[in-house]
Short mmCIF file of C-alpha atoms in Angstrom, two decimals:
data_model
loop_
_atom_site.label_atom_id
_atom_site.label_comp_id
_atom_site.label_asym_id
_atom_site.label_seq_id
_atom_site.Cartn_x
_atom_site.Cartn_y
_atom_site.Cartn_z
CA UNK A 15 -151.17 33.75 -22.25
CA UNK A 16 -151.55 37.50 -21.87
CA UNK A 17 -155.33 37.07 -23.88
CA UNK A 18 -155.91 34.27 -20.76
CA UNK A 19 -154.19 37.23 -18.05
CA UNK A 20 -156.29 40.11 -19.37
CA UNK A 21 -159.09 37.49 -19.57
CA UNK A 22 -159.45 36.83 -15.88
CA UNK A 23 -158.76 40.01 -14.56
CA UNK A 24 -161.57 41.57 -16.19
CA UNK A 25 -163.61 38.53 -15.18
CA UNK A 26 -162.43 39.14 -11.57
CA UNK A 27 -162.93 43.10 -12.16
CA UNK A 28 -166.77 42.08 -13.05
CA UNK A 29 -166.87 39.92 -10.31
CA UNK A 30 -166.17 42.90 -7.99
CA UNK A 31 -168.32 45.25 -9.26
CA UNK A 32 -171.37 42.91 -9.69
CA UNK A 33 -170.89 41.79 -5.88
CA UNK A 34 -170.48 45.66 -4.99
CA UNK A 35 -174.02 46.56 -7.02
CA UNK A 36 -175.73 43.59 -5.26
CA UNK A 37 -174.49 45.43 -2.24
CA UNK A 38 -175.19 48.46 -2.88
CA UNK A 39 -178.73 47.34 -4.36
CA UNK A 40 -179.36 45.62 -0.42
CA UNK A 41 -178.59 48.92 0.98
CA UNK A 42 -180.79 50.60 -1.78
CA UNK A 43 -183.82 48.44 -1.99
CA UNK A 44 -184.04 47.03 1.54
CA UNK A 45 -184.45 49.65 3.83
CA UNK A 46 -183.24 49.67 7.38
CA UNK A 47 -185.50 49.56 10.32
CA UNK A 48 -184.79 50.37 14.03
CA UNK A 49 -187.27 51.97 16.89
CA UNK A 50 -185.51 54.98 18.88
CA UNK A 51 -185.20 55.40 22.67
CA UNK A 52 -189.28 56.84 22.94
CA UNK A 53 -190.42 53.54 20.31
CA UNK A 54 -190.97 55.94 17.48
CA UNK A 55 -190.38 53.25 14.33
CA UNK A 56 -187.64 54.68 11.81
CA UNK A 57 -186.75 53.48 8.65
CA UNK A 58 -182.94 54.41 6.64
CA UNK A 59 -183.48 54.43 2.40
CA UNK A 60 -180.07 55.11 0.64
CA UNK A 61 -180.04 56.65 -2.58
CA UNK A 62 -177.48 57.78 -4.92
CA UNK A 63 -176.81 62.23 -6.49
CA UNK A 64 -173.92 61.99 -8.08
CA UNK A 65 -170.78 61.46 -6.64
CA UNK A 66 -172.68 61.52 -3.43
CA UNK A 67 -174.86 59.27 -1.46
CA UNK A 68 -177.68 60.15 0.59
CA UNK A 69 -179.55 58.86 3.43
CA UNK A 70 -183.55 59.37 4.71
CA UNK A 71 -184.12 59.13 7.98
CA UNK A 72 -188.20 58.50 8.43
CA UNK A 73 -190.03 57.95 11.88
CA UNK A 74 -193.47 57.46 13.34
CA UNK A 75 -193.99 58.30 16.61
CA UNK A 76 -196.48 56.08 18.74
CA UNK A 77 -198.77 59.49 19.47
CA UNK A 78 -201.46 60.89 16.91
CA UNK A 79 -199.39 63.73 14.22
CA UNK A 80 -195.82 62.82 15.44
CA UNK A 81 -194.04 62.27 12.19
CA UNK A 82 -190.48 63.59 10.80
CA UNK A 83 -187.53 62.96 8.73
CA UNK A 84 -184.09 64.15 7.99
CA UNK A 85 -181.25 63.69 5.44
CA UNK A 86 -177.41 62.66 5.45
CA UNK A 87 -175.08 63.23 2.59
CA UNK A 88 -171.80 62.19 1.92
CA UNK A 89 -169.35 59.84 0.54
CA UNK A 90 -168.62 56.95 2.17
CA UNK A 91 -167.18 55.27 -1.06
CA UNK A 92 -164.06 56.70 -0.23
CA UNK A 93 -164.05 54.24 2.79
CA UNK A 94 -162.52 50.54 1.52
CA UNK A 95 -164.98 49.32 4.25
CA UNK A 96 -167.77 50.73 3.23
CA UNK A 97 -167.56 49.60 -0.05
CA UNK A 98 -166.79 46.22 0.74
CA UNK A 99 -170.27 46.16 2.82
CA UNK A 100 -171.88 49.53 2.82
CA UNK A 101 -174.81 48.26 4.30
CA UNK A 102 -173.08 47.33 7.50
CA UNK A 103 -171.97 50.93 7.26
CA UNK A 104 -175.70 52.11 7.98
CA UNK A 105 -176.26 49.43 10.18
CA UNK A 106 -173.87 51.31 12.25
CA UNK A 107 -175.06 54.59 12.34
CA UNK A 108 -178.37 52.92 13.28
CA UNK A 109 -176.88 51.86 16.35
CA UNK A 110 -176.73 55.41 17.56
CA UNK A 111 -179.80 56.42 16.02
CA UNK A 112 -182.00 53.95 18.01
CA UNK A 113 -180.27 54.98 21.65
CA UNK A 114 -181.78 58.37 20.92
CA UNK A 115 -185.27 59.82 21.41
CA UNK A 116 -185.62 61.65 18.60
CA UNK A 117 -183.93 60.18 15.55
CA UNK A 118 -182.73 63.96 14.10
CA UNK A 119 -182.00 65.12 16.86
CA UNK A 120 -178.45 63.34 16.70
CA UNK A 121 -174.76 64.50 15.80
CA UNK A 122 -173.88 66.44 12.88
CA UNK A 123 -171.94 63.93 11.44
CA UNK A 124 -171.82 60.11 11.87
CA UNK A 125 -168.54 58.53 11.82
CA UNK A 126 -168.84 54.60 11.68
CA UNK A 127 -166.65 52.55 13.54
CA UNK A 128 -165.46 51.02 10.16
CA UNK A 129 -164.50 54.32 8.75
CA UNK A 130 -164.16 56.21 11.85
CA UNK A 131 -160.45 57.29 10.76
CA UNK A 132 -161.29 58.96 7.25
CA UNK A 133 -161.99 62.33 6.82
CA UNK A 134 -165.45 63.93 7.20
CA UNK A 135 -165.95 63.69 3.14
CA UNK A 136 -166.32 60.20 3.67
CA UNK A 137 -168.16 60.50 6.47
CA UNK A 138 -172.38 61.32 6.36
CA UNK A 139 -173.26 64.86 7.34
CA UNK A 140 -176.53 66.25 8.31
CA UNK A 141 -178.25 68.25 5.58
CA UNK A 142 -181.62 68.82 6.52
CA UNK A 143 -184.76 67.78 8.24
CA UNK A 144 -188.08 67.95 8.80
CA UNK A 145 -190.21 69.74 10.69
CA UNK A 146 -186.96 71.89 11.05
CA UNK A 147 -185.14 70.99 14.15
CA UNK A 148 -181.83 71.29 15.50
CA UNK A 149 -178.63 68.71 15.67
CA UNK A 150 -177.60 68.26 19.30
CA UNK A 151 -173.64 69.60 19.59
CA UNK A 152 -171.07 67.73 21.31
CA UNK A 153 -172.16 67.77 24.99
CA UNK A 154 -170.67 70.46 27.61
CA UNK A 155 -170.78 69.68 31.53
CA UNK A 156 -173.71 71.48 32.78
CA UNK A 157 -172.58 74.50 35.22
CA UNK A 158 -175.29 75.14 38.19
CA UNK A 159 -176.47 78.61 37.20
CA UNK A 160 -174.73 81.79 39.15
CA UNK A 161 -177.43 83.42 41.53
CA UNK A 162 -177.31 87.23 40.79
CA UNK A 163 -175.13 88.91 43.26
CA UNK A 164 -176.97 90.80 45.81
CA UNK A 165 -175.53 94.18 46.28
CA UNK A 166 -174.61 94.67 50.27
CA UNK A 167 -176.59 96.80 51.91
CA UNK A 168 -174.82 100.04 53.08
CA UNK A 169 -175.63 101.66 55.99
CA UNK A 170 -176.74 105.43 55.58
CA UNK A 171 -173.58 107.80 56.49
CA UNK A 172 -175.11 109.62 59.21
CA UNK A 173 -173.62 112.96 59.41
CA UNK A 174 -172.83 114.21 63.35
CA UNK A 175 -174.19 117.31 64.16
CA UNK A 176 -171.67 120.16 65.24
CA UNK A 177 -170.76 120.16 69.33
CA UNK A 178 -171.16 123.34 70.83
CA UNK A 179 -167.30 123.45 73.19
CA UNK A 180 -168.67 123.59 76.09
CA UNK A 181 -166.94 126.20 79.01
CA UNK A 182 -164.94 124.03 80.75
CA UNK A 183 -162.25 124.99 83.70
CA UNK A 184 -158.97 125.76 82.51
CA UNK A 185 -156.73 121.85 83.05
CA UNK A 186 -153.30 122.62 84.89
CA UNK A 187 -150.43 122.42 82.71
CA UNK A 188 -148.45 119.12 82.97
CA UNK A 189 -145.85 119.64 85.52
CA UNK A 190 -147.10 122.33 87.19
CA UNK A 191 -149.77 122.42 90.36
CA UNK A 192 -153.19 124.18 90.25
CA UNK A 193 -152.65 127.73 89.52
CA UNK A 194 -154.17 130.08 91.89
CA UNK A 195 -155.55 133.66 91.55
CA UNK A 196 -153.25 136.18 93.65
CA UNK A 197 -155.22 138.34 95.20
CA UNK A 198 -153.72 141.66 95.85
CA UNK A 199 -154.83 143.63 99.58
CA UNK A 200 -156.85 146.65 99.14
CA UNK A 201 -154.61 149.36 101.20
CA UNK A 202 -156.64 149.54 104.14
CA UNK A 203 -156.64 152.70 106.27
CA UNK A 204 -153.87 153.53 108.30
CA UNK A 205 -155.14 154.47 111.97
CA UNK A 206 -153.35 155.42 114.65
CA UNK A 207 -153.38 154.15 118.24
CA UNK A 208 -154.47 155.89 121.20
CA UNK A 209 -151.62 154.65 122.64
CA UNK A 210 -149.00 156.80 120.13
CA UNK A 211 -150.69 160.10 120.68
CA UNK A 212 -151.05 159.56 124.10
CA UNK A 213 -147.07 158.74 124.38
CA UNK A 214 -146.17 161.58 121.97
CA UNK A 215 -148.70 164.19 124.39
CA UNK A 216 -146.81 162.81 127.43
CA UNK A 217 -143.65 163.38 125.69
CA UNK A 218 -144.59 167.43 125.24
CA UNK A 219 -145.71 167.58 128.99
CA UNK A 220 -142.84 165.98 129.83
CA UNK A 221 -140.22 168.39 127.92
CA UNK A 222 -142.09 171.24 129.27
CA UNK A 223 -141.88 170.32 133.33
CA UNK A 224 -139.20 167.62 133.83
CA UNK A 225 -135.43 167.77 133.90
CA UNK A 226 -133.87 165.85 131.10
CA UNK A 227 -132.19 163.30 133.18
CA UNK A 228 -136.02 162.42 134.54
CA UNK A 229 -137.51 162.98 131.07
CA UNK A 230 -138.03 159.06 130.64
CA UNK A 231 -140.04 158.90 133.67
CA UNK A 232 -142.02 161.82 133.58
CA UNK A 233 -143.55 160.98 129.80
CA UNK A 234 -144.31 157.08 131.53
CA UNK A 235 -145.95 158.21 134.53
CA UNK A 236 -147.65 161.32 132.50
CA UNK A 237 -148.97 158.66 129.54
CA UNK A 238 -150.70 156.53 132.49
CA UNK A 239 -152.18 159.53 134.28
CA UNK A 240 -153.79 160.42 130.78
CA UNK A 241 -155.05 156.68 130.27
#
């Protein structure tokens, strides 16, 4: 019984691995074909270095000279989809390819929906192309370009010119009314009247020839004689 055990399981280990080289020799020997976004006709070849398995990318483009190629490496073995159908595997990377306009001008790495949770080992990763051109990186939103800040304009500082004070009448203090000059009088000349000598003349006369008791009356009537 254990002869008959170990008997079928290496029949159905054989089984396995011939379905998984008939597989892998679909993938291999019939290559994939697809037409990008600009109907530039691409072909995928797999091929096996090593542990790892690589991918050609190939395309013609529709105008005279437009030819190029790149190459994906990796190990998609460690998938248990891919090695179940591996050629479904590229089928799905060539779904991306084809919605783009240049076939190499794709992600970095592809990540199947069949094996899109295992690690990027498993996963195919861009290793070179030609002529040399660049892998588009994931995409950023496009910000409207700054214009360049135009400086303000200052005006020129316009220095005033010095003002001359100008003479101007002296303001009355608050509180207080318009001062005035005070003038001071010249002394004017003293003169004397005609009137004063005269009396003082009549007075004399008088003294000389009239009685005291008429001395009153002799000076009045003498001082209107003289004028």
């Amino acid at each position: 019984f254990r002869f008959l055990s170990c008997w079928r399981s290496l029949s159905c280990q054989q089984q396995q691995q011939q379905q998984q080289q008939q597989q892998q020799r679909s993938v291999w020997d019939e290559p994939i074909r697809f037409s990008t976004k600009t109907k530039d006709s691409c072909t995928m070849v797999v091929s096996g270095v090593g542990d790892y398995t690589r991918l050609r990318v190939s395309c013609k483009g529709q105008a005279a000279g437009r030819s190029y190629y790149c190459d994906f490496q990796g190990k998609p073995n460690l998938c248990r989809a891919y090695n179940l159908n591996p050629r479904h595997y590229f089928t799905q990377m060539m779904w991306d390819m084809r919605k783009l306009s240049h076939a190499c001008q794709g992600p970095k790495i592809y990540r199947p929906q069949m094996c899109k949770k295992y690690p990027d080992e498993a996963q195919m990763t861009f290793l070179a192309a030609w002529p040399k051109t660049t892998t588009q990186k994931p995409s950023k939103p496009v910000q409207e370009p700054r214009k360049p800040a135009v400086p303000a304009q200052t005006k020129p500082v316009v220095t005033p010119r010095p003002v001359k004070p100008q003479s101007q009448p002296n303001k009355p203090m608050p509180g207080k009314g318009p001062q005035t000059k005070k003038t001071t009088p010249k002394p004017g000349k003293t003169t004397t009247r005609p009137t004063e000598q005269s009396d003082s003349k009549a007075s004399r006369i008088a003294n000389e020839y009239c009685w005291k008791s008429f001395h009153g009356v002799c000076t009045y009537f003498i001082s209107w004689f003289q004028n």
